[in-house]
Amino acid sequence: MDDVLRLDAIGQARAVRDGQVSPRELVEAAIARIEARDGELNAVVHPRFERALAEVDGLPADAPFRGVPILLKDLGWAQAGEPYSAGSRVLDGVPVEADGHGTVRLRAAGFVVLGRTNTPEFGSTITTEPVAFGPTRNPYDPAYSAGGSSGGSAAAVAAGMTAIATASDGGGSIRIPASLCGLVGLKPTRGRVSFGPLGGEGWSGFSCPGFVTRTVRDTAAALDLVSGYVNGDPYDAPRLPGPLAEEVGADLGRLRVGFVSSHPRGDVPDVPEVTEAVTRAAGLLETLGHDVSPGCPEALGEADFPRHFGAIVANNLAAEMANIGVRRGRPVRMEELEPRNAAMVGAAGNHSAAEHILATQWIDGFRRRMAAWWDSGYDLLLAPSLGVAPFELGWIPPDDLSVALGRTAHAVGYTSPINATGQPSISLPLHGTRAGLPVGVQLVAAAGREDLLVRVAAQIEQAAPFTHGALR
């Protein structure tokens, strides 16, 4: 069964349809894989193996992913009646009231949910080391971080527990774990995937649901399943020309690509492994026939961006704590939170409602200034997925907030601006350190152009097939 588990989700679904394996056998094999590897990695915090096995025999025969195992990130992706923690103990005993729209669509497609994956407390940092559940370890080297906030999902997929897992990205939380775990991670356009019915938006529109996978075609097919406006959503993404799955292998033409590996803001240190990853990716794109040259949006260098972005995130975290207090019937005390989140909630108390609105208006202008670069004739921006080298667990210190915030700001220097603009972006596993740790690169398209990202990512994947060294 190891050979079947090494297949991507589309390959596993085909193996079921062809009778090579039954849905139950596939689910049992994935459970055995989790039991064998998760003791070391700590990726799955809420397993639901017995319930999964009880569900697998009743799946519709025509479901496209019948019997394919999946894991859900324990932040968003609600499933009624299941535990939900968001990396924290403050939600203990608070019931999940309804399935999320995305969860419903995945299960209707035949995916079997095996459990929920580890995440930092409320997804507010780039490494998955919550006090409540302990650290998730990178399957390439357990001394290293799997990233965050979708670190549990990324570690699970990289280790072959499942071929696919859900994720979300508010400042880089799909792309950063994808980079650190050698995976494909696409942050969709704002509004592409609904937060309903329990939510309208995440982090004032910065956050987007998505997936981590081992292949471009899995990412495309999964997004096709969950995408689409639902009445009442606050945003609607531009319509795609057709299913993303049909963009895999489609003709691409010659693209104009700008690339950057030295942050124009000047406060993100250059990292040799990161520079080398971008340089090699630029060379590959050039050999594939694209027009590649140094260049990026001038707005990426604006010094005021981190302050406004950080204030909006802090305000959203404070609002979330207030909501949790109402839902559980008692306020969240600051001592219940990890120091980072307590500090962010405290900082939010210094922001007036008018200041919050002014910050969102500044971001509105930033989004237009960034978009002008794509309007000028560029198709794609090539940049690092992570502004720092792969890092060990503990590198983001829980108690030294000044160091932690500074390192986090460097790490998200290339990703968080794309959350602010709402554009789609994909991280691809194209490089590695001399120690064998993955290093991803990021491609950013104009709003609504996931189709372009899937086309070019599939072209790259074919030219330089992704290796998955943690599938042992």
Coordinates of C-alpha atoms in Angstrom, one line a residue:
M1 CA 0.0 0.0 0.0
D2 CA 3.0 2.4 0.3
D3 CA 3.0 2.7 -3.5
V4 CA -0.6 3.9 -3.4
L5 CA 0.0 6.3 -0.6
R6 CA 2.8 7.8 -2.7
L7 CA 0.3 8.7 -5.4
D8 CA -1.3 12.1 -5.4
A9 CA -5.0 12.5 -4.7
I10 CA -6.0 12.2 -8.3
G11 CA -3.8 9.0 -8.6
Q12 CA -5.4 7.5 -5.5
A13 CA -8.9 8.3 -6.8
R14 CA -8.0 6.5 -10.1
A15 CA -6.7 3.5 -8.2
V16 CA -10.0 3.2 -6.4
R17 CA -12.0 3.5 -9.7
D18 CA -9.8 1.0 -11.4
G19 CA -10.3 -1.5 -8.5
Q20 CA -6.6 -1.6 -7.5
V21 CA -7.6 -0.7 -4.0
S22 CA -10.9 -0.3 -2.2
P23 CA -11.8 2.9 -0.4
R24 CA -11.6 1.1 3.0
E25 CA -8.2 -0.3 2.2
L26 CA -7.0 3.2 1.2
V27 CA -8.3 4.8 4.4
E28 CA -6.9 2.0 6.5
A29 CA -3.5 2.4 4.9
A30 CA -3.5 6.2 5.5
I31 CA -4.5 5.6 9.2
A32 CA -1.6 3.2 9.6
R33 CA 0.8 5.7 8.0
I34 CA -0.4 8.4 10.4
E35 CA 0.0 6.0 13.4
A36 CA 3.5 5.1 12.2
R37 CA 4.8 8.6 11.6
D38 CA 2.9 11.1 13.7
G39 CA 4.5 10.2 17.0
E40 CA 7.6 11.8 15.7
L41 CA 6.0 14.7 13.7
N42 CA 2.9 15.7 15.7
A43 CA 1.0 16.8 12.7
V44 CA -2.5 15.4 13.6
V45 CA -4.0 16.8 16.8
H46 CA -7.6 15.5 16.5
P47 CA -7.8 12.1 14.8
R48 CA -11.2 10.7 13.8
F49 CA -10.2 7.3 12.6
E50 CA -13.2 5.3 13.8
R51 CA -15.7 7.8 12.4
A52 CA -13.8 7.8 9.1
L53 CA -14.0 4.1 8.8
A54 CA -17.7 4.1 9.7
E55 CA -18.2 6.6 6.8
V56 CA -16.1 5.0 4.1
D57 CA -18.4 2.2 3.0
G58 CA -21.4 4.6 2.4
L59 CA -19.7 6.9 -0.1
P60 CA -21.5 7.4 -3.4
A61 CA -19.9 5.3 -6.2
D62 CA -19.7 8.2 -8.6
A63 CA -17.9 10.6 -6.2
P64 CA -14.8 11.8 -8.0
F65 CA -12.5 11.3 -5.0
R66 CA -14.3 8.4 -3.4
G67 CA -12.3 7.1 -0.5
V68 CA -9.3 9.5 -0.8
P69 CA -8.1 10.4 2.7
I70 CA -7.8 14.1 3.6
L71 CA -6.8 16.0 6.7
L72 CA -8.4 19.4 7.7
K73 CA -6.4 22.2 9.2
D74 CA -7.6 22.9 12.7
L75 CA -8.2 26.6 11.9
G76 CA -11.2 27.2 9.7
W77 CA -12.6 24.3 7.7
A78 CA -15.3 23.7 10.3
Q79 CA -16.9 20.3 10.8
A80 CA -19.9 20.1 13.0
G81 CA -19.6 17.9 16.0
E82 CA -15.8 17.6 15.7
P83 CA -13.2 19.1 18.1
Y84 CA -12.0 22.5 17.1
S85 CA -9.1 24.2 18.8
A86 CA -7.3 26.7 16.5
G87 CA -4.1 25.7 18.4
S88 CA -5.5 27.0 21.7
R89 CA -7.2 25.7 24.8
V90 CA -9.5 28.7 25.1
L91 CA -12.0 26.9 22.7
D92 CA -12.2 23.8 24.8
G93 CA -15.9 22.9 25.1
V94 CA -17.1 25.4 22.5
P95 CA -19.2 23.5 20.0
V96 CA -18.8 23.7 16.2
E97 CA -22.2 24.7 15.0
A98 CA -22.1 23.8 11.3
D99 CA -20.0 22.4 8.5
G100 CA -18.1 24.9 6.5
H101 CA -19.1 25.2 2.8
G102 CA -15.6 23.9 1.8
T103 CA -15.9 20.9 4.1
V104 CA -19.3 20.0 2.7
R105 CA -18.0 20.1 -0.8
L106 CA -14.9 18.0 -0.1
R107 CA -17.0 15.3 1.6
A108 CA -19.5 15.4 -1.2
A109 CA -16.6 14.7 -3.6
G110 CA -15.8 11.5 -1.7
F111 CA -12.9 12.7 0.4
V112 CA -12.7 10.9 3.8
V113 CA -11.7 13.2 6.7
L114 CA -9.1 11.5 9.0
G115 CA -8.6 14.3 11.4
R116 CA -7.5 17.8 12.1
T117 CA -3.9 19.2 11.8
N118 CA -1.8 21.2 14.2
T119 CA -1.6 25.0 13.9
P120 CA 0.0 27.8 15.9
E121 CA -2.5 29.4 18.3
F122 CA -5.0 31.3 16.2
G123 CA -2.6 31.1 13.2
S124 CA -0.8 34.2 14.2
T125 CA 2.8 33.1 13.5
I126 CA 4.9 31.3 10.9
T127 CA 5.9 28.2 12.9
T128 CA 3.6 25.5 14.3
E129 CA 4.6 25.3 18.0
P130 CA 1.5 25.9 20.1
V131 CA 1.7 25.5 23.8
A132 CA -1.6 23.6 23.8
F133 CA -0.4 20.8 21.4
G134 CA 3.3 21.0 21.1
P135 CA 5.5 21.5 18.0
T136 CA 5.0 20.0 14.6
R137 CA 8.3 18.7 13.2
N138 CA 9.5 19.0 9.7
P139 CA 9.6 15.5 8.1
Y140 CA 12.8 16.4 6.3
D141 CA 14.5 17.0 9.6
P142 CA 12.6 16.8 12.9
A143 CA 14.8 19.5 14.5
Y144 CA 13.3 22.0 12.0
S145 CA 10.0 23.8 11.8
A146 CA 7.3 22.7 9.3
G147 CA 6.2 26.4 9.1
G148 CA 2.9 27.9 10.0
S149 CA 0.2 28.4 10.3
S150 CA -0.6 25.4 8.1
G151 CA 2.4 23.5 9.5
G152 CA 0.5 20.4 10.6
S153 CA -1.1 20.0 7.2
A154 CA 2.2 20.5 5.3
A155 CA 4.1 18.0 7.5
A156 CA 1.4 15.4 7.1
V157 CA 1.3 15.7 3.3
A158 CA 5.1 15.8 3.0
A159 CA 5.3 12.7 5.1
G160 CA 2.8 10.8 3.0
M161 CA 0.0 10.6 5.7
T162 CA -2.4 11.9 3.1
A163 CA -1.9 13.3 -0.4
I164 CA -3.7 16.5 0.3
A165 CA -4.7 18.6 3.3
T166 CA -6.6 21.8 3.7
A167 CA -4.8 25.0 4.7
S168 CA -5.3 28.8 4.9
D169 CA -3.2 31.8 4.3
G170 CA -3.4 35.2 6.1
G171 CA 0.2 36.3 5.8
G172 CA 1.9 33.4 4.1
S173 CA 0.4 30.4 6.0
I174 CA 0.0 28.2 2.9
R175 CA 3.1 29.3 1.0
I176 CA 5.5 29.3 3.9
P177 CA 4.8 25.7 5.1
A178 CA 4.7 24.6 1.4
S179 CA 8.2 26.1 1.0
L180 CA 9.6 24.5 4.2
C181 CA 8.0 21.0 3.4
G182 CA 8.7 20.8 -0.3
L183 CA 5.0 21.1 -1.4
V184 CA 2.8 23.0 -3.8
G185 CA 0.8 25.7 -2.0
L186 CA -1.6 28.1 -3.8
K187 CA -3.1 31.1 -2.0
P188 CA -6.3 31.9 -4.1
T189 CA -7.7 35.2 -5.0
R190 CA -9.7 36.9 -2.3
G191 CA -13.2 35.6 -2.4
R192 CA -12.4 32.5 -4.5
V193 CA -13.3 30.2 -1.5
S194 CA -16.1 31.0 0.9
F195 CA -15.6 31.3 4.7
G196 CA -19.4 30.6 5.2
P197 CA -21.6 29.8 6.8
L198 CA -19.9 30.7 10.1
G199 CA -17.7 33.5 8.8
G200 CA -17.6 36.2 6.2
E201 CA -13.9 36.9 5.9
G202 CA -10.6 36.3 7.7
W203 CA -8.4 39.1 9.0
S204 CA -10.3 41.8 7.1
G205 CA -9.9 39.9 3.8
F206 CA -6.2 39.0 4.2
S207 CA -6.9 35.3 4.8
C208 CA -7.9 32.8 2.1
P209 CA -8.6 29.0 2.4
G210 CA -6.7 26.6 0.3
F211 CA -4.6 23.4 0.2
V212 CA -1.2 21.9 0.4
T213 CA -0.4 19.2 -2.1
R214 CA 2.4 17.3 -3.8
T215 CA 1.3 18.1 -7.4
V216 CA -0.1 21.0 -9.3
R217 CA -3.0 19.0 -10.6
D218 CA -4.1 18.1 -7.1
T219 CA -4.1 21.8 -6.1
A220 CA -6.1 22.7 -9.3
A221 CA -8.7 19.9 -8.8
A222 CA -9.2 20.7 -5.1
L223 CA -9.7 24.4 -5.7
D224 CA -12.3 23.6 -8.4
L225 CA -14.3 21.6 -5.8
V226 CA -14.4 24.4 -3.2
S227 CA -14.4 27.6 -5.2
G228 CA -17.4 29.7 -5.9
Y229 CA -19.3 32.6 -4.5
V230 CA -22.0 31.8 -1.9
N231 CA -24.9 34.3 -1.4
G232 CA -24.0 36.5 1.5
D233 CA -20.2 36.4 1.0
P234 CA -18.5 39.8 1.3
Y235 CA -16.3 39.2 -1.8
D236 CA -16.6 37.6 -5.2
A237 CA -13.4 36.7 -7.1
P238 CA -13.3 37.4 -10.8
R239 CA -14.7 34.4 -12.8
L240 CA -12.2 31.9 -14.1
P241 CA -12.3 31.0 -17.8
G242 CA -12.9 27.4 -17.0
P243 CA -12.0 24.6 -14.5
L244 CA -8.5 25.0 -13.1
A245 CA -7.9 21.3 -13.7
E246 CA -8.1 22.0 -17.5
E247 CA -5.3 24.5 -17.2
V248 CA -2.8 21.8 -16.4
G249 CA -0.9 21.3 -19.6
A250 CA -2.7 24.1 -21.5
D251 CA -0.7 26.3 -23.8
L252 CA 0.9 29.2 -22.0
G253 CA 2.6 31.4 -24.6
R254 CA 5.4 33.8 -23.7
L255 CA 5.0 35.5 -20.4
R256 CA 6.7 38.6 -19.0
V257 CA 8.1 37.9 -15.6
G258 CA 9.8 40.2 -13.1
F259 CA 11.8 38.7 -10.3
V260 CA 13.2 39.9 -7.0
S261 CA 15.2 38.3 -4.2
S262 CA 16.5 41.4 -2.4
H263 CA 13.6 43.1 -0.6
P264 CA 13.1 46.7 -1.9
R265 CA 12.0 47.8 1.6
G266 CA 15.6 47.3 2.7
D267 CA 14.8 45.8 6.1
V268 CA 14.7 42.1 5.1
P269 CA 18.2 40.5 5.2
D270 CA 19.3 38.8 2.0
V271 CA 19.7 35.0 2.4
P272 CA 22.0 33.1 0.0
E273 CA 19.7 30.0 -0.2
V274 CA 16.7 32.2 -1.0
T275 CA 18.6 34.2 -3.6
E276 CA 19.9 31.1 -5.2
A277 CA 16.4 29.6 -5.3
V278 CA 14.9 32.7 -7.1
T279 CA 17.9 32.9 -9.5
R280 CA 17.6 29.3 -10.5
A281 CA 13.8 29.6 -11.0
A282 CA 14.3 32.7 -13.1
G283 CA 16.8 30.8 -15.3
L284 CA 14.3 27.9 -15.6
L285 CA 11.5 30.2 -16.7
E286 CA 13.8 31.8 -19.3
T287 CA 14.7 28.4 -20.7
L288 CA 11.0 27.7 -21.0
G289 CA 10.7 30.6 -23.3
H290 CA 9.5 33.4 -21.1
D291 CA 10.8 37.0 -20.9
V292 CA 12.4 37.2 -17.5
S293 CA 14.1 40.3 -16.0
P294 CA 14.7 41.9 -12.6
G295 CA 11.8 44.0 -11.4
C296 CA 9.0 44.2 -8.9
P297 CA 6.2 46.6 -7.9
E298 CA 7.6 49.8 -6.4
A299 CA 5.0 49.6 -3.7
L300 CA 6.5 46.5 -2.3
G301 CA 9.2 48.7 -0.8
E302 CA 6.8 51.0 1.1
A303 CA 8.0 51.3 4.7
D304 CA 4.5 51.8 6.2
F305 CA 3.1 48.5 5.1
P306 CA 4.2 46.3 8.1
R307 CA 2.7 48.8 10.5
H308 CA -0.7 48.9 8.9
F309 CA -0.8 45.2 8.1
G310 CA 0.1 44.3 11.7
A311 CA -2.5 46.7 13.2
I312 CA -5.3 45.1 11.2
V313 CA -4.2 41.6 12.2
A314 CA -4.0 42.6 15.9
N315 CA -7.5 44.2 15.7
N316 CA -8.9 41.1 14.1
L317 CA -7.4 38.8 16.8
A318 CA -8.9 41.0 19.5
A319 CA -12.3 40.8 17.9
E320 CA -11.9 37.0 17.7
M321 CA -11.2 36.8 21.4
A322 CA -14.2 38.9 22.1
N323 CA -16.4 36.6 20.0
I324 CA -15.0 33.5 21.7
G325 CA -15.8 35.0 25.1
V326 CA -19.4 35.5 24.0
R327 CA -19.6 31.9 22.6
R328 CA -18.2 30.3 25.7
G329 CA -20.0 32.5 28.2
R330 CA -16.9 34.1 29.9
P331 CA -14.3 36.5 28.6
V332 CA -10.9 35.3 27.4
R333 CA -8.3 36.3 29.9
M334 CA -4.9 37.4 28.6
E335 CA -3.1 34.8 30.7
E336 CA -5.0 32.1 28.8
L337 CA -3.2 33.2 25.6
E338 CA 0.3 32.7 24.5
P339 CA 2.5 35.8 25.1
R340 CA 2.5 36.7 21.4
N341 CA -1.2 36.7 21.1
A342 CA -1.8 38.5 24.4
A343 CA 0.6 41.2 23.3
M344 CA -1.3 41.6 20.0
V345 CA -4.7 41.8 21.7
G346 CA -3.2 44.4 24.1
A347 CA -1.8 46.4 21.2
A348 CA -5.3 46.3 19.5
G349 CA -6.6 48.1 22.6
N350 CA -4.5 51.1 21.6
H351 CA -6.2 51.3 18.1
S352 CA -9.4 53.3 17.8
A353 CA -12.1 52.3 15.4
A354 CA -11.2 55.3 13.2
E355 CA -7.6 54.2 13.1
H356 CA -8.6 50.7 12.0
I357 CA -10.6 52.1 9.2
L358 CA -7.7 54.4 8.2
A359 CA -5.4 51.4 8.1
T360 CA -7.8 49.5 5.8
Q361 CA -8.0 52.6 3.6
W362 CA -4.2 52.7 3.4
I363 CA -4.2 49.1 2.4
D364 CA -6.8 50.0 -0.3
G365 CA -4.3 52.4 -1.8
F366 CA -1.5 50.0 -1.4
R367 CA -3.5 47.4 -3.4
R368 CA -3.9 49.8 -6.3
R369 CA -0.3 50.8 -6.3
M370 CA 0.8 47.2 -6.4
A371 CA -1.8 46.3 -9.1
A372 CA -0.3 49.1 -11.3
W373 CA 2.8 46.9 -11.9
W374 CA 0.7 44.1 -13.4
D375 CA -1.3 46.7 -15.4
S376 CA 1.9 47.9 -16.9
G377 CA 2.4 44.7 -18.8
Y378 CA 3.9 42.1 -16.4
D379 CA 2.2 38.7 -16.1
L380 CA 4.0 37.3 -13.1
L381 CA 6.2 38.3 -10.2
L382 CA 8.8 35.7 -9.1
A383 CA 9.9 36.1 -5.4
P384 CA 10.9 34.1 -2.4
S385 CA 8.1 32.1 -0.7
L386 CA 9.9 32.7 2.6
G387 CA 12.2 35.6 3.4
V388 CA 14.5 33.6 5.7
A389 CA 16.3 30.3 5.4
P390 CA 14.7 27.1 6.8
F391 CA 14.8 27.4 10.6
E392 CA 14.9 25.2 13.6
L393 CA 12.1 24.8 16.1
G394 CA 12.4 27.5 18.8
W395 CA 13.9 30.1 16.3
I396 CA 10.8 32.1 16.9
P397 CA 11.1 32.5 20.7
P398 CA 7.8 32.4 22.6
D399 CA 8.9 34.8 25.3
D400 CA 11.2 37.3 23.6
L401 CA 8.5 39.2 21.6
S402 CA 10.9 41.7 20.1
V403 CA 13.0 39.0 18.5
A404 CA 10.0 36.9 17.5
L405 CA 8.2 39.8 15.8
G406 CA 11.4 40.9 14.0
R407 CA 12.1 37.5 12.6
T408 CA 8.5 37.0 11.7
A409 CA 8.5 40.3 9.8
H410 CA 11.5 39.2 7.8
A411 CA 9.9 35.8 7.0
V412 CA 6.7 37.2 5.7
G413 CA 8.2 40.2 3.8
Y414 CA 7.3 38.7 0.4
T415 CA 4.1 37.0 1.3
S416 CA 2.0 39.3 3.5
P417 CA 1.8 42.1 0.9
I418 CA 0.1 39.6 -1.4
N419 CA -2.5 38.8 1.3
A420 CA -3.1 42.6 1.5
T421 CA -3.7 42.9 -2.2
G422 CA -5.8 39.8 -2.5
Q423 CA -3.9 38.4 -5.5
P424 CA -3.3 34.7 -6.1
S425 CA 0.1 33.3 -5.5
I426 CA 1.7 29.8 -5.6
S427 CA 4.7 28.4 -3.9
L428 CA 6.6 25.7 -5.8
P429 CA 9.4 23.3 -4.4
L430 CA 12.2 24.2 -6.8
H431 CA 15.3 24.4 -4.6
G432 CA 16.9 23.0 -1.4
T433 CA 19.7 23.8 1.0
R434 CA 22.9 21.9 1.1
A435 CA 21.5 20.1 4.2
G436 CA 18.6 18.8 2.1
L437 CA 15.8 21.1 3.4
P438 CA 13.4 22.4 0.8
V439 CA 13.3 26.0 -0.3
G440 CA 10.3 27.2 -2.3
V441 CA 9.8 30.1 -4.7
Q442 CA 6.6 32.1 -5.2
L443 CA 4.9 33.2 -8.4
V444 CA 2.3 36.0 -8.1
A445 CA -0.3 36.8 -10.7
A446 CA -2.9 39.6 -11.1
A447 CA -6.2 39.2 -9.2
G448 CA -8.3 36.4 -10.6
R449 CA -5.5 34.7 -12.5
E450 CA -5.2 31.4 -10.8
D451 CA -5.6 29.9 -14.3
L452 CA -2.3 31.5 -15.3
L453 CA -0.6 30.3 -12.1
V454 CA -1.7 26.7 -12.7
R455 CA -0.6 26.8 -16.3
V456 CA 2.9 28.0 -15.5
A457 CA 3.2 25.8 -12.4
A458 CA 2.3 22.8 -14.4
Q459 CA 4.9 23.7 -17.1
I460 CA 7.5 24.1 -14.5
E461 CA 6.6 20.8 -12.8
Q462 CA 6.9 19.0 -16.1
A463 CA 10.3 20.6 -16.9
A464 CA 11.7 20.1 -13.4
P465 CA 9.7 17.4 -11.6
F466 CA 9.2 18.0 -7.9
T467 CA 11.0 15.6 -5.6
H468 CA 9.5 14.6 -2.3
G469 CA 12.3 13.3 -0.1
A470 CA 10.2 12.9 3.0
L471 CA 8.1 10.1 1.5
R472 CA 10.2 7.4 3.1

